[in-house]
Tab-separated table of C-alpha atoms in Angstrom:
chain	number	residue	atom	x	y	z
I	27	MET	CA	0.000	0.000	0.000
I	28	TRP	CA	1.039	3.598	-0.576
I	29	TRP	CA	0.203	4.554	2.944
I	30	GLU	CA	-0.774	3.046	6.306
I	31	THR	CA	-3.947	3.686	8.288
I	32	ARG	CA	-4.451	3.200	12.000
I	33	VAL	CA	-7.561	1.679	13.534
I	34	SER	CA	-9.488	4.098	15.757
I	35	PRO	CA	-10.837	2.929	19.174
I	36	PRO	CA	-14.465	1.779	19.243
I	37	PRO	CA	-16.960	4.638	19.388
I	38	THR	CA	-19.129	5.415	22.464
I	39	LEU	CA	-22.880	5.820	22.312
I	40	ARG	CA	-24.626	9.046	23.358
I	41	LEU	CA	-28.388	9.632	23.546
I	42	LEU	CA	-29.468	12.882	21.934
I	43	PRO	CA	-32.875	14.583	21.805
I	44	GLN	CA	-35.301	12.665	19.693
I	45	ARG	CA	-34.483	12.903	16.023
I	46	THR	CA	-35.121	10.703	13.032
I	47	MET	CA	-33.601	10.830	9.594
I	48	GLU	CA	-35.739	10.181	6.569
I	49	ARG	CA	-34.094	9.828	3.179
I	50	SER	CA	-35.584	11.779	0.280
I	51	HIS	CA	-34.504	12.374	-3.294
I	52	GLY	CA	-31.534	14.690	-3.530
I	53	GLY	CA	-30.742	14.878	0.196
I	54	ILE	CA	-31.655	13.929	3.789
I	55	ASP	CA	-34.354	15.687	5.826
I	56	SER	CA	-34.560	15.719	9.623
I	57	SER	CA	-37.635	15.599	11.856
I	58	VAL	CA	-38.122	14.987	15.570
I	59	ALA	CA	-38.069	11.315	16.709
I	60	PRO	CA	-35.922	9.035	18.946
I	61	CYS	CA	-32.349	8.510	17.775
I	62	ILE	CA	-29.051	7.276	19.207
I	63	ILE	CA	-25.868	8.546	17.616
I	64	THR	CA	-22.261	7.729	18.276
I	65	ASP	CA	-19.442	9.863	19.468
I	66	SER	CA	-16.090	8.845	18.134
I	67	LYS	CA	-12.697	10.418	18.072
I	68	PRO	CA	-11.751	12.030	14.807
I	69	LYS	CA	-10.142	9.481	12.528
I	70	LYS	CA	-6.585	10.180	11.494
I	71	THR	CA	-6.347	10.886	7.852
I	72	ALA	CA	-4.196	8.664	5.661
I	73	THR	CA	-0.637	9.836	5.284
I	74	LYS	CA	0.024	10.957	1.721
I	75	PRO	CA	3.018	9.387	-0.048
I	76	ARG	CA	6.076	11.561	-0.623
I	77	TRP	CA	5.582	11.829	-4.380
I	78	TRP	CA	2.049	13.113	-3.829
I	79	CYS	CA	3.246	15.902	-1.511
I	80	SER	CA	6.034	16.953	-3.861
I	81	TRP	CA	3.668	16.965	-6.830
I	82	LYS	CA	1.084	19.047	-4.976
I	83	LYS	CA	3.716	21.713	-4.339
I	84	ARG	CA	4.776	21.795	-7.981
I	85	CYS	CA	1.417	21.708	-9.716
I	86	LYS	CA	-1.307	24.115	-8.650
I	87	VAL	CA	-4.628	23.153	-10.177
I	88	ALA	CA	-7.579	25.524	-10.324
I	89	PRO	CA	-9.981	24.492	-7.523
I	90	SER	CA	-13.141	22.694	-8.585
I	91	PRO	CA	-16.537	23.904	-7.226
I	92	GLU	CA	-18.004	21.837	-4.442
I	93	GLU	CA	-20.702	19.364	-5.327
I	94	GLN	CA	-24.197	20.726	-4.758
I	95	SER	CA	-27.034	18.774	-3.200
I	96	ARG	CA	-30.730	19.475	-3.109
I	97	GLU	CA	-32.916	18.986	-0.022
I	98	GLU	CA	-36.587	18.254	-0.456
I	99	GLU	CA	-39.176	18.124	2.320
I	100	SER	CA	-40.924	14.789	2.863
I	101	ASP	CA	-44.713	14.919	3.287
I	102	GLY	CA	-45.106	11.348	4.530
I	103	THR	CA	-45.849	10.652	8.203
I	104	PRO	CA	-43.460	8.100	9.800
I	105	HIS	CA	-44.974	4.760	10.816
I	106	GLN	CA	-48.334	5.579	9.220
I	107	ALA	CA	-50.142	2.597	7.679
I	108	GLN	CA	-50.440	3.027	3.943
I	109	VAL	CA	-52.038	1.081	1.122
I	110	VAL	CA	-49.514	0.636	-1.702
I	111	ASP	CA	-50.823	1.317	-5.178
I	112	LEU	CA	-48.550	-0.619	-7.524
I	113	GLN	CA	-49.393	1.550	-10.502
I	114	GLY	CA	-48.815	4.734	-8.535
I	115	GLN	CA	-45.547	3.377	-7.167
I	116	ALA	CA	-44.307	2.576	-10.677
I	117	GLU	CA	-45.181	6.085	-11.832
I	118	GLU	CA	-43.392	7.546	-8.813
I	119	GLU	CA	-40.264	5.506	-9.518
I	120	GLU	CA	-40.322	6.608	-13.147
I	121	GLN	CA	-40.643	10.241	-12.060
I	122	GLN	CA	-37.703	9.821	-9.663
I	123	THR	CA	-35.622	8.388	-12.505
I	124	ASN	CA	-36.462	11.374	-14.679
I	125	ASP	CA	-35.621	13.729	-11.821
I	126	CYS	CA	-32.251	12.013	-11.368
I	127	SER	CA	-31.532	12.372	-15.090
I	128	LYS	CA	-32.397	16.077	-14.978
I	129	THR	CA	-30.243	16.520	-11.876
I	130	LEU	CA	-27.286	14.829	-13.597
I	131	LYS	CA	-27.626	17.113	-16.603
I	132	THR	CA	-27.729	20.159	-14.314
I	133	LEU	CA	-24.661	18.927	-12.464
I	134	ARG	CA	-22.735	18.330	-15.661
I	135	HIS	CA	-23.456	21.860	-16.884
I	136	GLN	CA	-22.902	23.629	-13.563
I	137	GLN	CA	-20.054	21.490	-12.230
I	138	PHE	CA	-18.161	20.496	-15.358
I	139	CYS	CA	-14.957	21.674	-13.653
I	140	CYS	CA	-15.223	18.591	-11.418
I	141	LEU	CA	-14.888	16.252	-14.417
I	142	GLY	CA	-11.094	16.589	-14.575
I	143	LEU	CA	-8.592	13.821	-13.826
I	144	PRO	CA	-5.356	14.547	-11.900
I	145	ASN	CA	-1.989	13.951	-13.543
I	146	PRO	CA	0.881	13.614	-11.050
I	147	VAL	CA	3.304	11.635	-13.246
I	148	GLN	CA	3.004	11.809	-17.053
I	149	ILE	CA	-0.323	10.012	-17.461
I	150	CYS	CA	-1.934	12.600	-19.739
I	151	TYR	CA	-2.110	9.934	-22.465
I	152	MET	CA	-4.277	7.784	-20.178
I	153	ASN	CA	-6.448	10.660	-18.965
I	154	SER	CA	-7.203	11.732	-22.525
I	155	CYS	CA	-8.224	8.219	-23.558
I	156	LEU	CA	-10.448	7.871	-20.505
I	157	GLN	CA	-12.211	11.186	-21.113
I	158	SER	CA	-12.948	10.252	-24.724
I	159	LEU	CA	-14.300	6.834	-23.701
I	160	LEU	CA	-16.477	8.430	-21.011
I	161	THR	CA	-17.947	10.688	-23.687
I	162	LEU	CA	-19.399	7.539	-25.347
I	163	GLU	CA	-22.442	7.287	-23.085
I	164	ASP	CA	-24.064	4.301	-24.824
I	165	PHE	CA	-20.814	2.350	-24.566
I	166	ILE	CA	-20.457	3.113	-20.842
I	167	ARG	CA	-24.150	2.355	-20.237
I	168	ASP	CA	-23.777	-1.097	-21.810
I	169	LEU	CA	-20.925	-1.863	-19.429
I	170	ASP	CA	-22.862	-0.592	-16.440
I	171	GLN	CA	-25.969	-2.643	-17.217
I	172	GLN	CA	-23.939	-5.875	-17.290
I	173	GLU	CA	-22.250	-5.431	-13.928
I	174	GLN	CA	-23.947	-8.542	-12.554
I	175	VAL	CA	-21.737	-10.567	-14.917
I	176	TRP	CA	-18.321	-8.894	-15.019
I	177	SER	CA	-18.355	-8.169	-11.281
I	178	LEU	CA	-18.171	-11.949	-10.682
I	179	ASP	CA	-15.048	-12.379	-12.843
I	180	PRO	CA	-11.730	-11.683	-11.057
I	181	ASP	CA	-10.017	-11.197	-14.438
I	182	SER	CA	-12.269	-8.263	-15.360
I	183	THR	CA	-10.358	-5.736	-13.254
I	184	ILE	CA	-9.954	-3.391	-16.218
I	185	ILE	CA	-13.747	-3.123	-16.635
I	186	LYS	CA	-14.273	-2.603	-12.911
I	187	ALA	CA	-11.568	0.075	-12.811
I	188	LEU	CA	-13.098	1.895	-15.788
I	189	MET	CA	-16.577	1.868	-14.237
I	190	ASP	CA	-15.213	3.086	-10.894
I	191	ILE	CA	-13.738	6.085	-12.694
I	192	SER	CA	-17.002	6.674	-14.543
I	193	ARG	CA	-19.033	6.674	-11.317
I	194	SER	CA	-16.598	9.080	-9.664
I	195	HIS	CA	-16.424	11.426	-12.647
I	196	PHE	CA	-18.135	14.272	-10.753
I	197	SER	CA	-16.158	13.762	-7.551
I	198	VAL	CA	-14.135	16.690	-6.201
I	199	ASP	CA	-11.878	14.325	-4.238
I	200	ARG	CA	-8.655	14.402	-6.238
I	201	HIS	CA	-6.972	11.876	-3.977
I	202	HIS	CA	-9.785	9.368	-4.531
I	203	LYS	CA	-9.589	9.896	-8.298
I	204	LEU	CA	-5.841	9.391	-8.187
I	205	CYS	CA	-6.317	6.017	-6.488
I	206	LEU	CA	-8.813	4.993	-9.167
I	207	LEU	CA	-6.441	6.046	-11.948
I	208	ALA	CA	-3.646	4.023	-10.353
I	209	ALA	CA	-5.934	0.975	-10.214
I	210	PHE	CA	-6.867	1.376	-13.879
I	211	LYS	CA	-3.249	1.765	-14.948
I	212	LYS	CA	-2.305	-1.322	-12.952
I	213	ALA	CA	-5.110	-3.325	-14.566
I	214	VAL	CA	-3.923	-2.365	-18.055
I	215	SER	CA	-0.305	-3.124	-17.111
I	216	LEU	CA	-1.189	-6.666	-16.034
I	217	TRP	CA	-1.995	-7.422	-19.670
I	218	ASN	CA	0.544	-5.097	-21.249
I	219	PRO	CA	3.654	-4.473	-19.092
I	220	GLU	CA	4.716	-1.668	-21.449
I	221	PHE	CA	2.439	0.687	-19.506
I	222	LYS	CA	3.763	-0.270	-16.081
I	223	ASP	CA	6.372	2.497	-15.761
I	224	LEU	CA	5.748	6.216	-15.287
I	225	HIS	CA	7.103	7.381	-18.640
I	226	GLN	CA	5.078	9.134	-21.321
I	227	LYS	CA	3.327	6.716	-23.711
I	228	ASP	CA	1.516	6.866	-27.027
I	229	ALA	CA	-2.222	7.472	-26.581
I	230	HIS	CA	-3.122	5.416	-29.662
I	231	GLU	CA	-1.207	2.376	-28.417
I	232	PHE	CA	-2.771	2.722	-24.974
I	233	LEU	CA	-6.325	3.020	-26.303
I	234	THR	CA	-5.815	0.026	-28.594
I	235	SER	CA	-4.525	-2.036	-25.660
I	236	VAL	CA	-7.503	-1.116	-23.480
I	237	LEU	CA	-10.064	-2.040	-26.148
I	238	ASP	CA	-8.273	-5.291	-27.021
I	239	GLN	CA	-8.155	-6.339	-23.366
I	240	MET	CA	-11.845	-5.668	-22.826
I	241	ARG	CA	-12.661	-7.510	-26.021
I	242	CYS	CA	-10.615	-10.568	-24.999
I	243	LEU	CA	-12.753	-10.909	-21.871
I	244	GLY	CA	-15.912	-11.288	-23.932
I	245	GLN	CA	-15.890	-15.047	-24.407
I	246	GLN	CA	-15.207	-15.989	-20.794
I	247	LEU	CA	-17.821	-13.487	-19.607
I	248	GLN	CA	-20.358	-15.052	-21.945
I	249	VAL	CA	-19.627	-18.467	-20.417
I	250	LEU	CA	-19.906	-17.006	-16.930
I	251	ALA	CA	-23.182	-15.304	-17.785
I	252	SER	CA	-24.621	-18.554	-19.125
I	253	SER	CA	-23.739	-20.328	-15.868
I	254	ILE	CA	-25.860	-17.876	-13.868
I	255	GLY	CA	-28.737	-17.835	-16.342
I	256	SER	CA	-27.869	-14.482	-17.862
I	257	THR	CA	-26.254	-13.124	-21.025
I	258	TYR	CA	-23.290	-10.907	-21.818
I	259	SER	CA	-22.664	-8.814	-24.915
I	260	CYS	CA	-19.204	-7.285	-25.253
I	261	PRO	CA	-19.632	-3.481	-25.586
I	262	VAL	CA	-16.443	-3.233	-27.646
I	263	GLU	CA	-17.894	-5.712	-30.125
I	264	GLY	CA	-21.268	-4.014	-30.109
I	265	HIS	CA	-20.065	-0.427	-30.501
I	266	LEU	CA	-16.584	-0.227	-32.017
I	267	VAL	CA	-15.784	-3.415	-33.951
I	268	PHE	CA	-16.400	-3.505	-37.705
I	269	LYS	CA	-15.381	-5.709	-40.636
I	270	MET	CA	-13.338	-4.732	-43.677
I	271	GLN	CA	-12.852	-6.685	-46.888
I	272	ASN	CA	-9.506	-6.520	-48.662
I	273	THR	CA	-9.635	-7.469	-52.342
I	274	ARG	CA	-6.533	-8.170	-54.419
I	275	THR	CA	-6.884	-8.191	-58.216
I	276	CYS	CA	-4.197	-9.242	-60.699
I	277	LYS	CA	-3.581	-6.521	-63.273
I	278	SER	CA	-2.877	-9.129	-65.934
I	279	CYS	CA	-5.406	-11.968	-65.675
I	280	GLY	CA	-7.952	-10.329	-63.347
I	281	ALA	CA	-7.833	-13.103	-60.737
I	282	GLU	CA	-9.214	-11.928	-57.389
I	283	SER	CA	-8.714	-12.995	-53.814
I	284	THR	CA	-10.549	-11.568	-50.814
I	285	ARG	CA	-9.833	-11.506	-47.106
I	286	GLU	CA	-11.965	-10.236	-44.210
I	287	GLU	CA	-10.561	-8.535	-41.128
I	288	GLU	CA	-12.041	-7.052	-37.968
I	289	PHE	CA	-10.943	-3.658	-36.627
I	290	THR	CA	-11.645	-1.379	-33.693
I	291	HIS	CA	-10.207	1.648	-35.545
I	292	LEU	CA	-8.657	2.763	-38.817
I	293	SER	CA	-5.254	4.422	-39.211
I	294	LEU	CA	-5.337	7.099	-41.915
I	295	ASP	CA	-2.508	8.800	-43.799
I	296	LEU	CA	-2.569	12.579	-43.801
I	297	VAL	CA	-3.552	14.252	-47.064
I	298	PRO	CA	-1.313	17.229	-47.937
I	299	ALA	CA	-2.567	20.739	-48.656
I	300	HIS	CA	-5.110	21.030	-45.855
I	301	GLY	CA	-6.880	17.753	-46.525
I	302	THR	CA	-10.116	16.848	-44.773
I	303	VAL	CA	-10.895	13.749	-42.752
I	304	GLN	CA	-13.416	12.789	-45.420
I	305	GLN	CA	-10.661	12.920	-48.064
I	306	MET	CA	-8.351	10.862	-45.862
I	307	LEU	CA	-11.013	8.172	-45.513
I	308	GLU	CA	-11.686	8.142	-49.255
I	309	HIS	CA	-7.944	7.868	-49.899
I	310	TYR	CA	-7.847	4.820	-47.607
I	311	LEU	CA	-10.562	3.107	-49.649
I	312	ILE	CA	-9.175	3.706	-53.149
I	313	GLU	CA	-7.270	0.989	-54.980
I	314	THR	CA	-3.482	0.951	-54.646
I	315	GLU	CA	-0.826	-0.995	-56.512
I	316	LEU	CA	0.746	-3.988	-54.837
I	317	ASP	CA	3.772	-6.072	-55.746
I	318	PHE	CA	2.459	-9.611	-55.854
I	319	THR	CA	3.338	-12.570	-58.059
I	320	CYS	CA	0.192	-14.103	-59.499
I	321	GLU	CA	-0.128	-17.668	-60.804
I	322	CYS	CA	-0.210	-16.253	-64.315
I	323	GLY	CA	3.291	-14.836	-63.795
I	324	ALA	CA	2.315	-11.171	-63.469
I	325	THR	CA	3.911	-9.258	-60.597
I	326	THR	CA	1.549	-6.318	-60.250
I	327	SER	CA	-1.851	-6.379	-58.571
I	328	GLY	CA	-4.336	-3.847	-57.313
I	329	GLN	CA	-5.609	-3.863	-53.725
I	330	ARG	CA	-8.620	-2.063	-52.293
I	331	SER	CA	-10.441	-2.076	-48.980
I	332	SER	CA	-14.157	-1.695	-48.289
I	333	PHE	CA	-16.456	-1.735	-45.275
I	334	ILE	CA	-18.589	-4.826	-44.867
I	335	ASN	CA	-20.530	-3.340	-41.958
I	336	LEU	CA	-20.376	-0.115	-39.984
I	337	PRO	CA	-19.875	0.382	-36.220
I	338	ARG	CA	-21.848	2.611	-33.890
I	339	VAL	CA	-18.624	4.411	-33.031
I	340	LEU	CA	-15.946	4.909	-35.674
I	341	VAL	CA	-12.464	5.605	-34.268
I	342	LEU	CA	-9.942	7.154	-36.665
I	343	HIS	CA	-6.228	7.366	-35.913
I	344	LEU	CA	-4.318	10.033	-37.832
I	345	LYS	CA	-0.759	8.956	-38.696
I	346	ARG	CA	1.112	11.973	-37.368
I	347	PHE	CA	4.107	9.944	-36.214
I	348	ARG	CA	6.146	8.221	-38.893
I	349	PHE	CA	9.682	7.199	-39.761
I	350	SER	CA	11.853	9.368	-41.979
I	351	PRO	CA	14.098	7.906	-44.749
I	352	THR	CA	16.845	7.784	-42.106
I	353	LEU	CA	14.556	5.705	-39.853
I	354	GLU	CA	14.118	8.583	-37.404
I	355	LEU	CA	10.675	8.906	-35.831
I	356	THR	CA	9.205	12.323	-36.621
I	357	LYS	CA	5.890	14.112	-36.163
I	358	ASP	CA	3.822	15.474	-39.031
I	359	ASN	CA	2.179	18.754	-37.993
I	360	ASP	CA	0.335	19.332	-41.278
I	361	PRO	CA	-3.138	20.805	-40.666
I	362	VAL	CA	-6.156	18.545	-41.063
I	363	VAL	CA	-9.641	19.940	-41.627
I	364	LEU	CA	-11.783	18.148	-39.051
I	365	SER	CA	-15.030	17.138	-40.722
I	366	ARG	CA	-17.973	17.493	-38.329
I	367	ASP	CA	-19.956	15.071	-40.507
I	368	LEU	CA	-18.539	11.976	-42.140
I	369	VAL	CA	-20.156	9.850	-44.849
I	370	VAL	CA	-18.964	6.231	-44.797
I	371	PRO	CA	-19.931	3.715	-47.520
I	372	SER	CA	-20.329	-0.013	-46.942
I	373	SER	CA	-21.668	-3.080	-48.732
I	374	GLN	CA	-24.703	-2.979	-46.427
I	375	GLY	CA	-25.453	0.677	-47.128
I	376	GLY	CA	-23.764	3.922	-46.173
I	377	GLY	CA	-23.844	5.680	-42.840
I	378	CYS	CA	-23.416	9.211	-41.556
I	379	TYR	CA	-21.288	10.006	-38.513
I	380	SER	CA	-20.825	13.030	-36.271
I	381	LEU	CA	-17.619	14.024	-34.502
I	382	VAL	CA	-18.026	13.691	-30.698
I	383	SER	CA	-14.483	13.617	-29.295
I	384	THR	CA	-10.830	14.202	-30.139
I	385	ILE	CA	-7.522	13.228	-28.558
I	386	ASN	CA	-4.823	15.748	-29.370
I	387	HIS	CA	-1.039	15.751	-29.084
I	388	ILE	CA	0.177	19.268	-28.285
I	389	GLY	CA	3.839	19.542	-29.237
I	390	GLY	CA	6.070	19.782	-32.252
I	391	THR	CA	8.267	16.720	-31.723
I	392	VAL	CA	7.970	13.073	-30.782
I	393	THR	CA	9.991	13.411	-27.578
I	394	SER	CA	8.056	16.362	-26.174
I	395	GLY	CA	4.344	16.971	-25.995
I	396	HIS	CA	1.170	16.789	-23.993
I	397	TYR	CA	-2.132	14.996	-24.580
I	398	ILE	CA	-5.503	16.652	-24.058
I	399	SER	CA	-9.015	15.608	-25.021
I	400	ASP	CA	-12.122	17.376	-26.289
I	401	GLY	CA	-15.605	15.931	-26.038
I	402	VAL	CA	-19.182	16.926	-26.740
I	403	ASP	CA	-21.409	17.458	-23.714
I	404	PRO	CA	-23.311	14.133	-23.604
I	405	ASP	CA	-26.411	15.952	-22.364
I	406	VAL	CA	-26.906	17.882	-25.610
I	407	GLY	CA	-28.017	16.309	-28.866
I	408	GLN	CA	-25.856	16.048	-31.961
I	409	GLU	CA	-27.909	18.815	-33.575
I	410	ASP	CA	-28.244	20.985	-30.454
I	411	PRO	CA	-27.729	24.670	-31.308
I	412	THR	CA	-25.628	25.273	-28.182
I	413	ASP	CA	-22.838	23.093	-29.642
I	414	ARG	CA	-21.445	22.706	-26.119
I	415	TRP	CA	-18.174	20.803	-25.760
I	416	PHE	CA	-15.610	20.414	-22.970
I	417	THR	CA	-11.817	20.476	-23.168
I	418	TYR	CA	-10.178	18.047	-20.717
I	419	ASN	CA	-6.629	19.092	-19.862
I	420	ASP	CA	-5.984	16.636	-17.037
I	421	ALA	CA	-7.554	18.216	-13.915
I	422	VAL	CA	-8.548	21.418	-15.701
I	423	VAL	CA	-11.837	21.352	-17.631
I	424	THR	CA	-13.082	24.289	-19.693
I	425	GLU	CA	-16.225	24.817	-21.725
I	426	THR	CA	-15.875	25.258	-25.468
I	427	SER	CA	-17.761	24.536	-28.702
I	428	GLY	CA	-17.433	21.976	-31.471
I	429	ALA	CA	-16.696	24.703	-33.996
I	430	SER	CA	-13.848	25.994	-31.849
I	431	VAL	CA	-12.429	22.494	-31.415
I	432	CYS	CA	-12.366	21.886	-35.174
I	433	GLU	CA	-10.592	25.183	-35.703
I	434	ARG	CA	-7.983	24.881	-32.933
I	435	ARG	CA	-7.113	21.179	-33.360
I	436	GLU	CA	-6.185	21.142	-37.037
I	437	ARG	CA	-2.460	20.644	-36.296
I	438	PHE	CA	-2.828	18.625	-33.098
I	439	SER	CA	-5.683	16.153	-33.670
I	440	TYR	CA	-4.478	12.573	-33.280
I	441	ILE	CA	-7.479	10.310	-32.592
I	442	LEU	CA	-11.046	11.107	-33.646
I	443	PHE	CA	-14.276	9.562	-32.362
I	444	TYR	CA	-17.369	9.612	-34.580
I	445	THR	CA	-20.797	8.272	-33.579
I	446	ARG	CA	-23.348	7.147	-36.123
I	447	ARG	CA	-26.321	9.446	-36.577
I	448	VAL	CA	-29.851	8.202	-36.143
I	449	ARG	CA	-31.256	10.636	-38.707
I	450	GLU	CA	-28.844	10.091	-41.543
I	451	GLN	CA	-30.848	12.105	-44.048
I	452	ASN	CA	-29.661	15.315	-42.352
I	453	CYS	CA	-26.010	14.447	-42.852
I	454	HIS	CA	-23.905	16.480	-45.215
I	455	MET	CA	-20.231	16.519	-46.121
């Protein structure tokens, strides 16, 4: 453990004037009734590790506003006999659910500063990936709804760690968030030791590792779910995985061979002269020449790729890091026009996508830089006129707009997240 805690002596009981606590939505209300409370000595707080203290002195983060809570008066009389109306109770529960949803939206708008993640030791690559994943509400909801399955599997620590971070997203307790981030990083490192140290890493490699690990758990979780009379559907498979068909055609005899592959993202080459993401995708799908010896003796073939099906979330990786002719890794800072809408063809029909999040590498070289993330406010629709987005710079969160993101991230965008539109007829390039 990073620190040691001491056990406090058992508390003593003290009888106070009659008081009862009755829980209500949004807070706790007090009314007079008998109650016994405990007096206990203040617990000693956990001793922070040395690296935490030194980091806190070096990095001053803008304070986040305290979480707000609402108190509502309860009209019910304690211990009064009541006849339960099942239909009325169902309506009341539905209303409470709607109230909770409205409260969450209000919190997100008023307390977005609390959504940040601390960065004590070069984990901006991880924070950015997490913020973009948390922007995908349907993906996170699918994980949450299947907790009864993955919570029983000791190997699913990466899913548990991700959901712990999601549920503490609005917390103002930086120390608690730091513990959750450490647990998530440890879970990823168990599968991929490359991320065990405290050095800066590539966000694309980290995101790919996280998705692959969660996807690998799918089969054993399906078996586990079957054993308890339930089902499990891997959210990575259901939201991000898609199939591509690669077709090779001989330029001489016309012989074709096809091969299918599954992907969780596409890596796109940059198009010079201020190319758009749409152009980069089209360039990926056009036919290219390939050196291949056919049975007819010809050595030149054409190869093209096409979508067999389309995912709910399309992740695009822009190839900004590449090797020079001298095998030196360099960064390409050419501007890319970020398309808000993306039209993607497939053999099962085309689809229209909207940009919802970006991961950006701020810096001119490979050896120096910083990762930040931008994401749409999940509480506004894709066509909402407010166009409200958030920029996640580790612990600092600021409000922005999608238009501003597309303008400011042309030279820094690295990973793009697009979600498929429901109303595709309104999509335009």
